[in-house]
Amino acid sequence: MEYRRLGSTGMYVSEITYGNWITHGSQVEAEAANKCVRAALELGITTLDTADVYAGTRAESVLGKALKGVKRESYELFTKVYWPTGTGKNDRGLSRKHIMESCNASLKRLKTDYVDLYQAHRFDFETPLEETLGAFDDLIRSGKVLYIGFSEWNAEQIAQALKIQDEKGYYRFISSQPQYSMLWRVIESQVVPLSEKEGIGQIVWSPIAQGVLTGKYLPGKKAPAGSRATDKKGGANMISGFMKDEILEKVQKLIPIAAKVDLSPAQLAIAWVLQNPNVSSAIIGATKPSQIKENVKASGVKLDKSIMDEIDGVLTGVVTTDPSKTVSPKPRA
């Protein structure tokens, strides 16, 4: 495992982050989750990412139990706030009230006194940005949060926040958590250049496009039983955008490219996002330790320009690059 600085901070993160979005508390129960977390730590993954909303708050609880007895200083723990965690009007968004309440609840579930990174899970159009940023700053000053970031914000929203943080002397955002893969490159034209300029690192999710880039989904064929594409609770809706024969046909052509560099298709996909110098880490999920063992092999891989060009040539016509695809719910979720 290799490590990179998160943005311009002095904190290092593992190139591979272990995430428990649709696994812990949903697809994977406590015993299996515990094995996955332990395997991740043994393989050199020190960065773990979750969110209050995952599996209806159960994911944080499962992760907290899995980390019991692990030296707190030995890992970086990330979580998020924004999506509804209850039925009330204030059980969502980025108001000061919800941020403070959600952070305290996350700390209890995760069984820790602080999180290394606290992220705004989307942009909140119903809360003044100054209010959100003030609450985040207070959390850092209280010691409950060490760094702050955001997920799926566009360049205009990022710039607006940084301006307020600088004017008010608040701690700045240091990370961005966007979807990014060979097939989904919407951050490249605007978010990445701004982030490079402002010292913000990307912690990217879905580097294998919800599993599509593994090559296991075949054009014209039904999705394999038990796969994410068939799991209504585990991401079937999100993966549907990639489940088009045109895309699946081109993904099959990536398999020999992966073999050429002695990688599996999934390893190639993860290694591909790590070629971007603004990417600090790529998030992987897993339902069993063997998947983690395979995916960590993407760390430290250097892909020649000829391989990168070959990948681009194969995927011509099916790559999404439009920066306007980065959206947050309006009105608030």
XYZ file of C-alpha atoms in Angstrom:
333
model
C 0.000 0.000 0.000
C 1.173 3.490 -0.828
C 0.040 6.722 0.798
C -0.680 10.253 -0.380
C -1.256 13.576 1.332
C -4.872 14.626 1.493
C -4.879 17.840 -0.500
C -2.371 20.328 0.866
C -2.647 19.052 4.448
C 0.020 17.196 6.366
C -2.254 14.177 6.839
C -1.582 11.096 4.749
C -4.253 8.673 3.560
C -3.927 5.250 1.993
C -4.288 5.264 -1.806
C -7.162 2.837 -1.284
C -9.937 3.832 1.130
C -12.279 1.214 2.546
C -15.894 2.426 2.244
C -19.037 0.898 3.706
C -21.733 2.665 1.705
C -24.069 -0.171 0.662
C -22.415 -3.048 2.428
C -22.254 -2.730 6.215
C -25.695 -2.962 7.766
C -27.226 -3.713 4.380
C -25.536 -6.398 2.266
C -23.003 -7.417 4.908
C -23.793 -8.128 8.536
C -21.589 -7.469 11.538
C -19.406 -10.597 11.532
C -18.525 -10.354 7.838
C -18.058 -6.572 8.113
C -15.639 -7.091 10.970
C -13.588 -9.505 8.840
C -13.520 -7.004 5.953
C -12.372 -4.130 8.176
C -9.651 -6.249 9.762
C -8.499 -7.437 6.339
C -8.357 -3.854 5.092
C -6.218 -2.784 8.050
C -3.898 -5.785 7.672
C -3.413 -4.941 3.984
C -2.294 -1.397 4.805
C -5.552 0.481 4.286
C -5.650 3.120 6.999
C -8.488 5.249 5.618
C -12.116 4.301 6.242
C -15.112 6.184 4.847
C -18.765 6.064 5.891
C -21.763 8.385 6.331
C -24.611 8.898 8.774
C -27.201 7.932 6.134
C -25.647 4.640 5.028
C -27.982 1.721 5.804
C -30.157 4.097 7.825
C -27.289 4.914 10.262
C -26.492 1.201 10.807
C -23.309 1.355 8.723
C -21.626 3.712 11.189
C -22.583 1.450 14.101
C -21.209 -1.646 12.384
C -17.968 0.161 11.517
C -17.598 1.476 15.051
C -17.882 -2.042 16.474
C -15.471 -3.434 13.873
C -12.839 -0.888 14.928
C -13.106 -1.728 18.623
C -9.648 -2.276 20.075
C -7.824 -0.767 17.102
C -5.458 2.044 18.085
C -7.338 5.221 17.158
C -4.252 7.035 15.891
C -3.536 4.234 13.409
C -6.393 5.029 10.999
C -8.218 7.961 9.411
C -11.986 7.903 9.896
C -14.269 9.839 7.537
C -18.018 10.398 7.711
C -20.629 12.747 6.222
C -23.773 14.775 6.881
C -26.688 15.986 4.718
C -29.089 13.192 3.678
C -32.149 12.450 5.855
C -31.472 10.400 8.981
C -35.033 10.717 10.308
C -38.512 11.873 9.355
C -38.342 15.385 10.828
C -37.849 18.537 8.782
C -34.565 19.168 10.606
C -33.242 15.609 10.302
C -31.471 16.539 7.063
C -29.515 19.234 5.277
C -26.652 21.427 6.432
C -28.288 23.682 9.001
C -26.277 24.352 12.144
C -28.842 22.363 14.103
C -28.586 19.240 11.960
C -24.806 19.393 11.536
C -24.227 19.556 15.305
C -26.790 16.872 16.104
C -25.636 14.591 13.306
C -21.969 14.904 14.222
C -22.656 14.018 17.859
C -24.767 11.035 16.784
C -22.063 9.851 14.362
C -19.403 10.022 17.071
C -21.549 7.861 19.363
C -22.209 5.266 16.649
C -18.562 5.208 15.609
C -17.466 5.007 19.255
C -14.867 7.744 18.906
C -14.196 11.221 20.269
C -13.435 12.692 16.846
C -13.507 12.043 13.123
C -10.539 12.883 10.935
C -12.701 14.220 8.106
C -16.305 15.466 8.204
C -17.930 16.033 4.823
C -20.969 17.880 3.490
C -22.601 15.013 1.599
C -24.281 17.375 -0.895
C -24.804 21.129 -1.296
C -27.769 22.472 0.688
C -29.766 25.118 -1.205
C -31.992 25.799 1.832
C -29.290 26.789 4.311
C -27.138 29.940 4.057
C -23.630 28.798 3.202
C -22.237 31.004 5.984
C -24.303 29.028 8.510
C -23.004 25.683 7.277
C -19.388 26.811 7.172
C -19.621 28.420 10.614
C -20.894 25.159 12.102
C -18.122 23.175 10.432
C -15.531 25.621 11.735
C -16.897 25.295 15.268
C -16.663 21.510 15.064
C -12.975 21.762 14.172
C -12.319 24.207 16.986
C -14.153 21.921 19.418
C -11.862 19.005 18.502
C -14.687 16.765 17.287
C -13.537 17.124 13.674
C -9.963 17.511 12.384
C -10.614 18.397 8.714
C -13.631 19.213 6.573
C -14.632 18.400 3.012
C -17.603 17.990 0.707
C -19.070 15.453 -1.698
C -20.499 16.144 -5.148
C -20.199 19.945 -5.117
C -19.637 21.777 -8.391
C -16.830 24.265 -8.993
C -19.032 27.315 -8.427
C -20.186 26.026 -5.037
C -16.638 25.150 -4.009
C -15.304 28.590 -4.956
C -18.152 30.318 -3.136
C -17.418 28.356 0.057
C -13.668 28.982 -0.059
C -14.275 32.723 -0.455
C -16.433 32.810 2.671
C -13.978 30.672 4.629
C -11.117 33.006 3.726
C -13.096 36.171 4.488
C -14.196 34.916 7.906
C -10.982 33.176 8.867
C -12.629 29.756 8.964
C -10.798 26.496 8.429
C -10.917 25.631 4.712
C -12.243 22.628 2.883
C -9.419 20.225 2.086
C -11.183 17.385 0.300
C -13.733 16.577 -2.378
C -15.537 13.232 -2.669
C -16.901 12.888 -6.203
C -17.862 9.975 -8.382
C -14.951 9.340 -10.752
C -14.069 6.500 -13.082
C -13.014 5.749 -16.658
C -16.689 6.132 -17.596
C -17.593 9.125 -15.383
C -15.153 12.041 -15.692
C -17.324 15.069 -14.926
C -14.827 16.524 -12.420
C -11.933 16.818 -14.851
C -12.752 20.095 -16.612
C -13.662 22.327 -13.643
C -13.511 20.700 -10.198
C -10.019 19.227 -10.550
C -8.308 22.420 -11.824
C -9.921 24.462 -9.019
C -9.016 21.817 -6.450
C -5.395 21.706 -7.587
C -5.182 25.476 -7.253
C -6.812 25.531 -3.796
C -5.105 22.547 -2.176
C -8.112 20.217 -2.235
C -7.633 16.464 -2.795
C -10.141 14.081 -4.377
C -11.305 10.981 -2.505
C -13.170 9.339 -5.356
C -16.049 6.912 -5.102
C -17.200 4.268 -7.570
C -13.845 3.897 -9.392
C -15.115 0.653 -10.937
C -18.458 2.246 -11.920
C -20.556 0.235 -9.470
C -18.911 -2.955 -10.694
C -19.455 -2.417 -14.418
C -15.712 -2.030 -15.035
C -15.053 -5.502 -13.638
C -16.364 -6.836 -16.948
C -18.780 -9.243 -15.248
C -21.844 -7.664 -16.881
C -22.177 -8.882 -20.452
C -24.028 -7.095 -23.275
C -27.326 -8.746 -24.122
C -27.208 -10.965 -21.015
C -29.032 -10.833 -17.691
C -27.020 -9.501 -14.760
C -25.490 -12.292 -12.625
C -27.670 -13.373 -9.704
C -26.636 -11.667 -6.480
C -24.773 -8.855 -8.259
C -25.330 -5.199 -7.482
C -27.413 -4.740 -10.615
C -29.986 -7.166 -9.184
C -29.962 -5.835 -5.608
C -32.775 -3.332 -5.088
C -31.302 -2.331 -1.699
C -27.703 -2.350 -2.840
C -27.371 0.073 -5.707
C -29.360 -1.398 -8.601
C -30.819 2.006 -9.388
C -27.461 3.776 -9.507
C -25.739 1.165 -11.657
C -28.573 1.228 -14.196
C -27.071 4.220 -16.024
C -24.043 2.135 -16.975
C -25.999 -0.999 -17.901
C -26.265 -0.222 -21.589
C -25.059 -2.655 -24.232
C -22.957 0.034 -25.924
C -21.041 0.580 -22.673
C -20.847 -3.088 -21.739
C -19.454 -3.994 -25.165
C -16.663 -1.450 -24.827
C -15.872 -2.548 -21.282
C -15.243 -6.077 -22.594
C -12.523 -4.590 -24.804
C -10.724 -3.325 -21.674
C -10.108 -6.879 -20.457
C -7.148 -7.573 -22.793
C -5.680 -4.161 -21.925
C -5.790 -5.098 -18.238
C -4.158 -8.445 -19.010
C -1.399 -6.657 -20.907
C -0.317 -4.933 -17.664
C -0.990 -8.016 -15.510
C -4.047 -6.544 -13.792
C -7.657 -7.614 -13.436
C -10.214 -5.242 -15.018
C -11.154 -3.966 -11.544
C -7.518 -3.336 -10.636
C -7.023 -1.485 -13.910
C -10.046 0.724 -13.179
C -8.778 1.631 -9.711
C -5.235 2.198 -10.955
C -6.648 4.452 -13.700
C -8.205 6.935 -11.254
C -5.005 6.937 -9.198
C -3.058 8.182 -12.220
C -4.731 11.562 -11.666
C -2.338 13.472 -9.354
C -5.252 15.334 -7.745
C -6.727 12.053 -6.519
C -5.620 11.351 -2.954
C -7.466 8.056 -2.604
C -9.956 5.738 -4.316
C -12.803 4.247 -2.284
C -13.549 0.539 -2.617
C -16.327 -1.503 -1.062
C -16.287 -5.223 -0.380
C -18.521 -7.998 0.854
C -15.616 -10.340 1.581
C -11.902 -9.951 2.440
C -10.731 -11.579 -0.793
C -12.155 -8.651 -2.784
C -10.114 -6.202 -0.722
C -6.972 -8.288 -1.169
C -7.398 -8.157 -4.933
C -8.256 -4.460 -5.188
C -5.350 -3.196 -3.068
C -3.023 -4.480 -5.777
C -3.966 -1.356 -7.751
C -2.003 0.788 -5.294
C 1.348 1.940 -6.623
C 0.623 0.903 -10.219
C 1.977 3.272 -12.866
C 0.225 3.113 -16.225
C 2.149 4.199 -19.325
C 0.679 6.924 -21.512
C 0.207 4.333 -24.240
C -2.101 2.313 -21.962
C -4.032 5.423 -20.916
C -4.442 6.377 -24.580
C -5.558 2.856 -25.467
C -8.227 2.987 -22.753
C -9.467 6.348 -24.063
C -9.616 4.938 -27.579
C -11.733 1.970 -26.494
C -14.174 4.102 -24.486
C -14.710 6.814 -27.105
C -18.374 7.757 -27.210
C -19.437 6.346 -23.828
C -17.539 8.580 -21.374
C -19.566 11.203 -19.452
C -17.652 14.480 -19.069
C -20.361 17.159 -18.665
C -19.630 19.090 -15.407
C -23.323 20.029 -15.090
C -23.959 16.381 -14.132
C -22.685 17.218 -10.633
C -25.963 18.100 -8.931
C -27.471 18.330 -5.470
C -31.205 18.052 -4.692
C -33.204 21.263 -5.011
C -35.234 21.552 -2.888
C -33.237 19.813 -0.175
C -33.590 16.019 -0.004
